[in-house]
Short mmCIF file of C-alpha atoms and ligand atoms in Angstrom, two decimals:
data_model
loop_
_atom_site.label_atom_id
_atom_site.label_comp_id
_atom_site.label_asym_id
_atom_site.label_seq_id
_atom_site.Cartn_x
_atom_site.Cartn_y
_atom_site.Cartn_z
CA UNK A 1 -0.05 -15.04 -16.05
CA UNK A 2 -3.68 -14.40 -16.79
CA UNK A 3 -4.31 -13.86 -20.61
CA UNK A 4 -5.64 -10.29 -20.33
CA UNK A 5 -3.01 -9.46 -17.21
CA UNK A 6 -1.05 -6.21 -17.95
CA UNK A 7 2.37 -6.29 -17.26
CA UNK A 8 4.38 -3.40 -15.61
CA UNK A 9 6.26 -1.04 -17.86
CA UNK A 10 9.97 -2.84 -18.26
CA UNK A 11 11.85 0.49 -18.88
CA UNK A 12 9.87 3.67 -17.11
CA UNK A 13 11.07 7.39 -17.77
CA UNK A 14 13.48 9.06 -15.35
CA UNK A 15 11.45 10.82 -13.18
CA UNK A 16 11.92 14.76 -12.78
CA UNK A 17 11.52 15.02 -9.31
CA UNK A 18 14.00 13.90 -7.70
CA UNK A 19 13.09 12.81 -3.76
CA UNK A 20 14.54 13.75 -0.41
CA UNK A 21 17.63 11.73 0.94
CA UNK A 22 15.90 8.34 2.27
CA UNK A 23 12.75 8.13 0.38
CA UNK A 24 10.36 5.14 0.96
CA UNK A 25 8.39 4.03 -1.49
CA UNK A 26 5.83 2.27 0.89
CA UNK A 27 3.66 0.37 -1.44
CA UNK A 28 4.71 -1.99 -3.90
CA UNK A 29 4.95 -5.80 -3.88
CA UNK A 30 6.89 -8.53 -4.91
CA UNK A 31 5.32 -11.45 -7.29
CA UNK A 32 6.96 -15.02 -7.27
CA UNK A 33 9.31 -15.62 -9.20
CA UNK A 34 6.27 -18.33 -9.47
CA UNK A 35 8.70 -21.19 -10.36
CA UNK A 36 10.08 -20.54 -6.84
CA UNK A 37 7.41 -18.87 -5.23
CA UNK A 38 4.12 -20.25 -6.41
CA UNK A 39 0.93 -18.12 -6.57
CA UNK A 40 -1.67 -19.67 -3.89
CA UNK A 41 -4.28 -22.05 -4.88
CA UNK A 42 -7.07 -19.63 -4.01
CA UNK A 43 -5.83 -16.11 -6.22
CA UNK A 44 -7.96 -14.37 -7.87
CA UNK A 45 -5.76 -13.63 -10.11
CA UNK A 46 -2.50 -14.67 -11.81
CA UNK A 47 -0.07 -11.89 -12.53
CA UNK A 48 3.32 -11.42 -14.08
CA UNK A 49 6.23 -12.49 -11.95
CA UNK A 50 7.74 -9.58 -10.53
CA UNK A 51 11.28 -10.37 -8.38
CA UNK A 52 12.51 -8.68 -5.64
CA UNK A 53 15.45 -7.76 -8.35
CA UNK A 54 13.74 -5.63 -10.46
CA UNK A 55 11.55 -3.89 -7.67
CA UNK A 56 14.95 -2.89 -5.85
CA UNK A 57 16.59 -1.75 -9.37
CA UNK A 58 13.41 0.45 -9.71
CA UNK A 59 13.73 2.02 -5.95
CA UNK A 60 17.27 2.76 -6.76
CA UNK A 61 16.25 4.27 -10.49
CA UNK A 62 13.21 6.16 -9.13
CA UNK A 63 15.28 7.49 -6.41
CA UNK A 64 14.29 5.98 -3.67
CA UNK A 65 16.04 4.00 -0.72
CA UNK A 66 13.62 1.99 0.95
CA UNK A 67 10.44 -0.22 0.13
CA UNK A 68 7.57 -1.36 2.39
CA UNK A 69 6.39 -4.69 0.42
CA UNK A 70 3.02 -5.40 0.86
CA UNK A 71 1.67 -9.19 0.43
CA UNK A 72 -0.86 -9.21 -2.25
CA UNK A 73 -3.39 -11.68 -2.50
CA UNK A 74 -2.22 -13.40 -5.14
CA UNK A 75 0.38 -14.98 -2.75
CA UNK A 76 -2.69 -15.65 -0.18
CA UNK A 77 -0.88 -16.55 3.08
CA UNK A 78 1.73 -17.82 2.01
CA UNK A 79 4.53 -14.54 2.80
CA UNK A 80 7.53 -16.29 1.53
CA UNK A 81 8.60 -14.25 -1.52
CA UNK A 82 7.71 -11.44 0.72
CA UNK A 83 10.06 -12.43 3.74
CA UNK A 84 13.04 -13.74 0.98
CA UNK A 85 12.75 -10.27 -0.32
CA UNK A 86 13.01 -8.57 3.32
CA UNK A 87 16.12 -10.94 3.99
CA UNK A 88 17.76 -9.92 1.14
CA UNK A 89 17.45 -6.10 0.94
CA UNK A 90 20.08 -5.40 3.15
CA UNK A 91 17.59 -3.61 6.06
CA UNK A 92 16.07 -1.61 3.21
CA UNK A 93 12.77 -3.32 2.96
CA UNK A 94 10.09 -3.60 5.34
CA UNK A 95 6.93 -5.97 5.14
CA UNK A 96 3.64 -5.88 5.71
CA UNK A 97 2.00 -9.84 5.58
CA UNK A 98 -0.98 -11.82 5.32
CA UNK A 99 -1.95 -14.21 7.69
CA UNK A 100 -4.53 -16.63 8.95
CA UNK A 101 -6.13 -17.09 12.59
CA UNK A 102 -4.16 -19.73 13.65
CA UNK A 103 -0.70 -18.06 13.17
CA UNK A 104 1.73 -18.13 16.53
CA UNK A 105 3.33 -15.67 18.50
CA UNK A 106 7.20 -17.65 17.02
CA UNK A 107 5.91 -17.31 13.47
CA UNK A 108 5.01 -13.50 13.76
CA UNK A 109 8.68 -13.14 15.43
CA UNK A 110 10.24 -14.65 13.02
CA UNK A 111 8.25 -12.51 10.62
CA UNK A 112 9.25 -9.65 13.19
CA UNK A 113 12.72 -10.78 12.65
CA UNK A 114 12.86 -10.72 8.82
CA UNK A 115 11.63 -7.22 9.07
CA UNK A 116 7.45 -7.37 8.75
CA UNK A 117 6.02 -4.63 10.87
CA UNK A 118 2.09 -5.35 9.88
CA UNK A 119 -0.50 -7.13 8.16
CA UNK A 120 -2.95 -6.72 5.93
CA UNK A 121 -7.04 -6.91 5.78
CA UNK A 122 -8.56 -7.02 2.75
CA UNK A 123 -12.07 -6.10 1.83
CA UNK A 124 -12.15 -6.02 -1.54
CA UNK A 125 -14.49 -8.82 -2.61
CA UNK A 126 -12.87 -9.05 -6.60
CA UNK A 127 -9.52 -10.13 -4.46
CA UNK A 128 -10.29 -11.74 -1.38
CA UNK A 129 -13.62 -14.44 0.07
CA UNK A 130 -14.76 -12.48 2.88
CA UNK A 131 -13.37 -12.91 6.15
CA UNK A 132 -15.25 -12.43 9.37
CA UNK A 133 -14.50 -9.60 11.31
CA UNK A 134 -14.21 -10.90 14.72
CA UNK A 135 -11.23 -13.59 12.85
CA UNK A 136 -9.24 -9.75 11.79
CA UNK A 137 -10.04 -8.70 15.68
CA UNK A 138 -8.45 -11.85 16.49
CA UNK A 139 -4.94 -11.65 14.84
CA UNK A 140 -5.21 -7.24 15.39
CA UNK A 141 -4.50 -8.61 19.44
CA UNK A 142 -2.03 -11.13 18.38
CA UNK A 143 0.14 -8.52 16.08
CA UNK A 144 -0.29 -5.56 18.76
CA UNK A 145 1.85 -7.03 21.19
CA UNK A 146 4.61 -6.91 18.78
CA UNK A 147 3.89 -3.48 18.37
CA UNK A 148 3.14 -4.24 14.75
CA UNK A 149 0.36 -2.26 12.93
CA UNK A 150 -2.41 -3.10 10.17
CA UNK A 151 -2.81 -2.23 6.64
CA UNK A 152 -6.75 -2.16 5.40
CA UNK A 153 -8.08 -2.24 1.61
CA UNK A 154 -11.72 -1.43 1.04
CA UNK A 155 -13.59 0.28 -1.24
CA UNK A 156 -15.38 3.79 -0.83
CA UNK A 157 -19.07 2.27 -0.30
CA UNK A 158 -17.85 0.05 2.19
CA UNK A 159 -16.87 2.71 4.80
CA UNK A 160 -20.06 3.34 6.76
CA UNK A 161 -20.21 -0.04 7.42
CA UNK A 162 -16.42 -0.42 8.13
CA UNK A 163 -16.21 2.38 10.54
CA UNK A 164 -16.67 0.73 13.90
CA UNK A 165 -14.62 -1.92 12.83
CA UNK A 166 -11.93 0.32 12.17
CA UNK A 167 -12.62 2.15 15.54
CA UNK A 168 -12.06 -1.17 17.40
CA UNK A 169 -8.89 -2.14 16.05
CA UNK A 170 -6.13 -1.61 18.71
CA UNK A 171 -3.13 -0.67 16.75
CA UNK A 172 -2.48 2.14 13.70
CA UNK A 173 -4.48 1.46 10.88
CA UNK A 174 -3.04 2.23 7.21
CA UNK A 175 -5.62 2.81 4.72
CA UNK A 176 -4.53 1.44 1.62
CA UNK A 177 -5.60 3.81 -1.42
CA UNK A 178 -7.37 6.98 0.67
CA UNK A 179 -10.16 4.61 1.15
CA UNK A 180 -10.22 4.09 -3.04
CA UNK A 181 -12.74 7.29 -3.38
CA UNK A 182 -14.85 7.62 -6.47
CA UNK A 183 -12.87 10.75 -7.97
CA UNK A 184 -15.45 11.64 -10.61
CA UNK A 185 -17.87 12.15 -7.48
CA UNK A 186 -15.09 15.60 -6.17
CA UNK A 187 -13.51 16.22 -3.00
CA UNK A 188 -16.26 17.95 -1.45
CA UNK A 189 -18.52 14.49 -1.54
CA UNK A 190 -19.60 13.04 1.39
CA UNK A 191 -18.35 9.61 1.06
CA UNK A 192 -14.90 11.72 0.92
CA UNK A 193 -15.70 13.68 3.63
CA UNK A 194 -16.43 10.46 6.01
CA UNK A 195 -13.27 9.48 5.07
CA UNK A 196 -11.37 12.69 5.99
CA UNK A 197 -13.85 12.79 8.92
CA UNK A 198 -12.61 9.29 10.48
CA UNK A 199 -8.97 10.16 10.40
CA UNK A 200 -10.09 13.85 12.07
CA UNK A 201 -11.56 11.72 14.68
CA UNK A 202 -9.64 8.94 14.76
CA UNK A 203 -5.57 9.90 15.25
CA UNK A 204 -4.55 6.10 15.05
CA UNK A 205 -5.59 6.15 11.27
CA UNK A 206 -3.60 7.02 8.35
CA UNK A 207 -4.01 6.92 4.97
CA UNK A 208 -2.10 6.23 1.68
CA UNK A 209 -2.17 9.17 -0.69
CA UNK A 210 -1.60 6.42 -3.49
CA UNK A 211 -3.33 4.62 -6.76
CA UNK A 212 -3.58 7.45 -9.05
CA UNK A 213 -3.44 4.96 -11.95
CA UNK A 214 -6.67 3.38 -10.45
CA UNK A 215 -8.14 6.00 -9.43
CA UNK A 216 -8.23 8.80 -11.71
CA UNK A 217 -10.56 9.16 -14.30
CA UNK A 218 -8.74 11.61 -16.41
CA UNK A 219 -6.10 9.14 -16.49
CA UNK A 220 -1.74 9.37 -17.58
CA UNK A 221 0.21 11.42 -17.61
CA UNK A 222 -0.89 14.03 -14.88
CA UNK A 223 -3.82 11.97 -13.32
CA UNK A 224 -4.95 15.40 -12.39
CA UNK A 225 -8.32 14.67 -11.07
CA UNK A 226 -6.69 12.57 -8.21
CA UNK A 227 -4.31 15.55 -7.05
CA UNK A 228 -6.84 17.36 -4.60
CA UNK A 229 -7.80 14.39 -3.10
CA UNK A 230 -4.00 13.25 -2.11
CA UNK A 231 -3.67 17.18 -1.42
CA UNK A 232 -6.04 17.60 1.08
CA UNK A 233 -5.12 14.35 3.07
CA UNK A 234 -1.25 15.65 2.87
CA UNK A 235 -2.32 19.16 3.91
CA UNK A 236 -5.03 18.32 6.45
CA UNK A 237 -2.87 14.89 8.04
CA UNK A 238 0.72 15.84 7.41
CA UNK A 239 2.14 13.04 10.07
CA UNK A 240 -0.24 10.29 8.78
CA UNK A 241 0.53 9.69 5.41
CA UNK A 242 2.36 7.76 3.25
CA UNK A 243 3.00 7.37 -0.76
CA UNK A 244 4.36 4.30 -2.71
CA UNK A 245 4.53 3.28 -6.41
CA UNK A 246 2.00 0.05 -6.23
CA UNK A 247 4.55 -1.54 -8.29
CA UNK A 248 3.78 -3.87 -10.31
CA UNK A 249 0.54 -2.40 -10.54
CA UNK A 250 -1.48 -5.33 -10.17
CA UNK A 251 -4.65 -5.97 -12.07
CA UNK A 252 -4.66 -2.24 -14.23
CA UNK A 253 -6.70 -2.80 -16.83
CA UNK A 254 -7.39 0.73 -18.39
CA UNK A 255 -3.13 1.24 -18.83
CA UNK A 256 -0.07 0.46 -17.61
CA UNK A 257 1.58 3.64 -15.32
CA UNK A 258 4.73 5.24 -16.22
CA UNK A 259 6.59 4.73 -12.35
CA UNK A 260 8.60 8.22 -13.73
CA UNK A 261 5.27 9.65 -14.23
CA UNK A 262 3.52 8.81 -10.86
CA UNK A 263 6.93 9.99 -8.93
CA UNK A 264 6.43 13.62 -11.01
CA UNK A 265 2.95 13.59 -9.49
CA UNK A 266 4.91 14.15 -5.75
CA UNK A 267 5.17 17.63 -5.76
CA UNK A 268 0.99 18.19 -7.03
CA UNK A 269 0.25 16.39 -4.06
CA UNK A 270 2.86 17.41 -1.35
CA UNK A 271 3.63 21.24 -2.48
CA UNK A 272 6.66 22.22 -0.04
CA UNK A 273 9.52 20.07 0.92
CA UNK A 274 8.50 20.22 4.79
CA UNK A 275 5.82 18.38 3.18
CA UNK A 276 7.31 16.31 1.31
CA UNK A 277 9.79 14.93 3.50
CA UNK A 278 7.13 13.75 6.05
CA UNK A 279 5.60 12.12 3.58
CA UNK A 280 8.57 10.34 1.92
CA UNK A 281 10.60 10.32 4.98
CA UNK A 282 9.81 11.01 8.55
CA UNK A 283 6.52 9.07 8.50
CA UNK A 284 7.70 6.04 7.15
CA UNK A 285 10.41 5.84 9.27
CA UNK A 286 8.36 6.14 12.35
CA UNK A 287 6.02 3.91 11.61
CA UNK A 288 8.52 0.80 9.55
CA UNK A 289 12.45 1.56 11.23
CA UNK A 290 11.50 2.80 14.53
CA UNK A 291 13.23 -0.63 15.81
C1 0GY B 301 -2.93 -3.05 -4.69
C2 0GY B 301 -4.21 -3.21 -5.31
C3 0GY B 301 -4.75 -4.35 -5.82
C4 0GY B 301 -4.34 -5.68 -5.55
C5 0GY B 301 -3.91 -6.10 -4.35
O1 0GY B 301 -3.32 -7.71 -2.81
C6 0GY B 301 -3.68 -7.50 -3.97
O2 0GY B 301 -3.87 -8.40 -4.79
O3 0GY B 301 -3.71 -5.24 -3.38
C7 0GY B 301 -5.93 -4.19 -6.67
O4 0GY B 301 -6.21 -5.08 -7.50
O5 0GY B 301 -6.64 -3.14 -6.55
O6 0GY B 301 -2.81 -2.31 -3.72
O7 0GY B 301 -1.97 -3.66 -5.14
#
């Protein structure tokens, strides 16, 4: 583990909201164990084992019933803690994956067959070397005709650029984060408003109403500042969202988040069960166990 890496909270609070029947938390990950699973050569960071044990003893504590595991970068391309944690969750985790150009149609089935239903481009540049569009285009055709979908991380200042990109892709597109907006800038800022914009125009693209730990300047407990942005995405885009922990929490550096705490936050966001049962429920489902 890196020496300034903060680990994630060993013993959270009990949440007080408690979620509908067949929840899915549909961000988190799972880290090594490294002694099993080692990190890849080319991380950019090193973080604190975290075992597909103690994520599925948090879904259960938090209640929730189903994770969608999302490969981090740490584990580069290598998506074998990710699959061994698919295999062993009983059909109550889904995965998303990383992959290079040259994978093949039998790997992604056998992916298919473990229970990964995307992948992920990242275009962050503190996590990932950059990787040339036309190489995503590439393996976006290869993953379509399994009917999978893609997950993409970028930062607020990168959307302009990003857009047509993100237009040309053939399959749903899951933006990690809401597009990580600048919070301090408000809701009614145009580099928000592009991003609310694109999924108005664009019905293939939803978002994750997630991050409030990295996002919010006010910070823990009530992250407040981040509510309206999650809100209006919920409100606007009822059928194309989707909430998850980000356990482990990789990389925090201003705290560590209470997973009670950001699970209390559901309600701010999503204010009437209709609403928060699409997001918890009936969109995840579509999207992850619709086969
Ligand atoms: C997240 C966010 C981060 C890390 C990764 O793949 C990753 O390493 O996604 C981050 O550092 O912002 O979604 O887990």
């Amino acid at each position: 583990m890196d020496a300034n890496y903060k680990p994630f909270d060993p013993h959270p609070s009990k949440p007080t909201y408690m979620p509908p029947p067949g929840a899915v938390d549909a961000h988190c990950h799972v880290f090594g164990p490294e002694a099993v699973f080692p990190y890849a050569p080319q991380r950019k960071y090193t973080p604190c084992d975290a075992p597909k044990q103690t994520l599925f003893a948090l879904r259960d504590y938090l209640g929730f019933t189903r994770n969608v595991i999302v490969q981090a970068t740490c584990h580069g391309h290598d998506n074998r803690a990710l699959v061994d944690a698919l295999k062993s969750s009983d059909g109550l985790a889904r995965g998303i994956a990383s992959v290079g150009p040259n994978i093949t149609h039998d790997e992604l089935a056998e992916m298919h067959e473990a229970g990964v239903r995307g992948v992920r481009f990242n275009f962050v540049k503190r996590l990932v070397d950059a990787t040339p569009k036309s190489v995503f285009l590439g393996i976006a055709d290869k993953v379509a005709a399994l009917g999978w979908h893609i997950v993409v991380y970028f930062e607020a200042p990168d959307l302009a650029d990003l857009t047509p990109f993100l237009n040309e892709l053939p399959t749903v597109t899951v933006v990690d984060h809401m597009g990580r907006p600048e919070i301090a800038n408000g809701v009614d800022h145009p580099d928000f408003r592009r991003f609310v914009d694109l999924m108005g125009n664009n019905k293939k693209i939803w978002s994750k109403v997630t991050c409030p730990e990295r996002l919010s300047v006010q910070g823990p407990p009530f992250y407040n500042d981040f509510v309206p942005f999650a809100r209006k995405l919920v409100e606007v885009y009822p059928d194309r969202v989707l909430w998850g922990t980000d356990w482990p929490h990789p990389n925090m550096t201003t705290h560590v988040p209470d997973d009670g705490g950001l699970v209390n936050i559901i309600p701010c966001i999503a204010p009437t069960e209709a609403l928060q049962k699409a997001l918890l429920v009936d969109n995840p489902m579509r999207l992850y166990w619709a086969d």
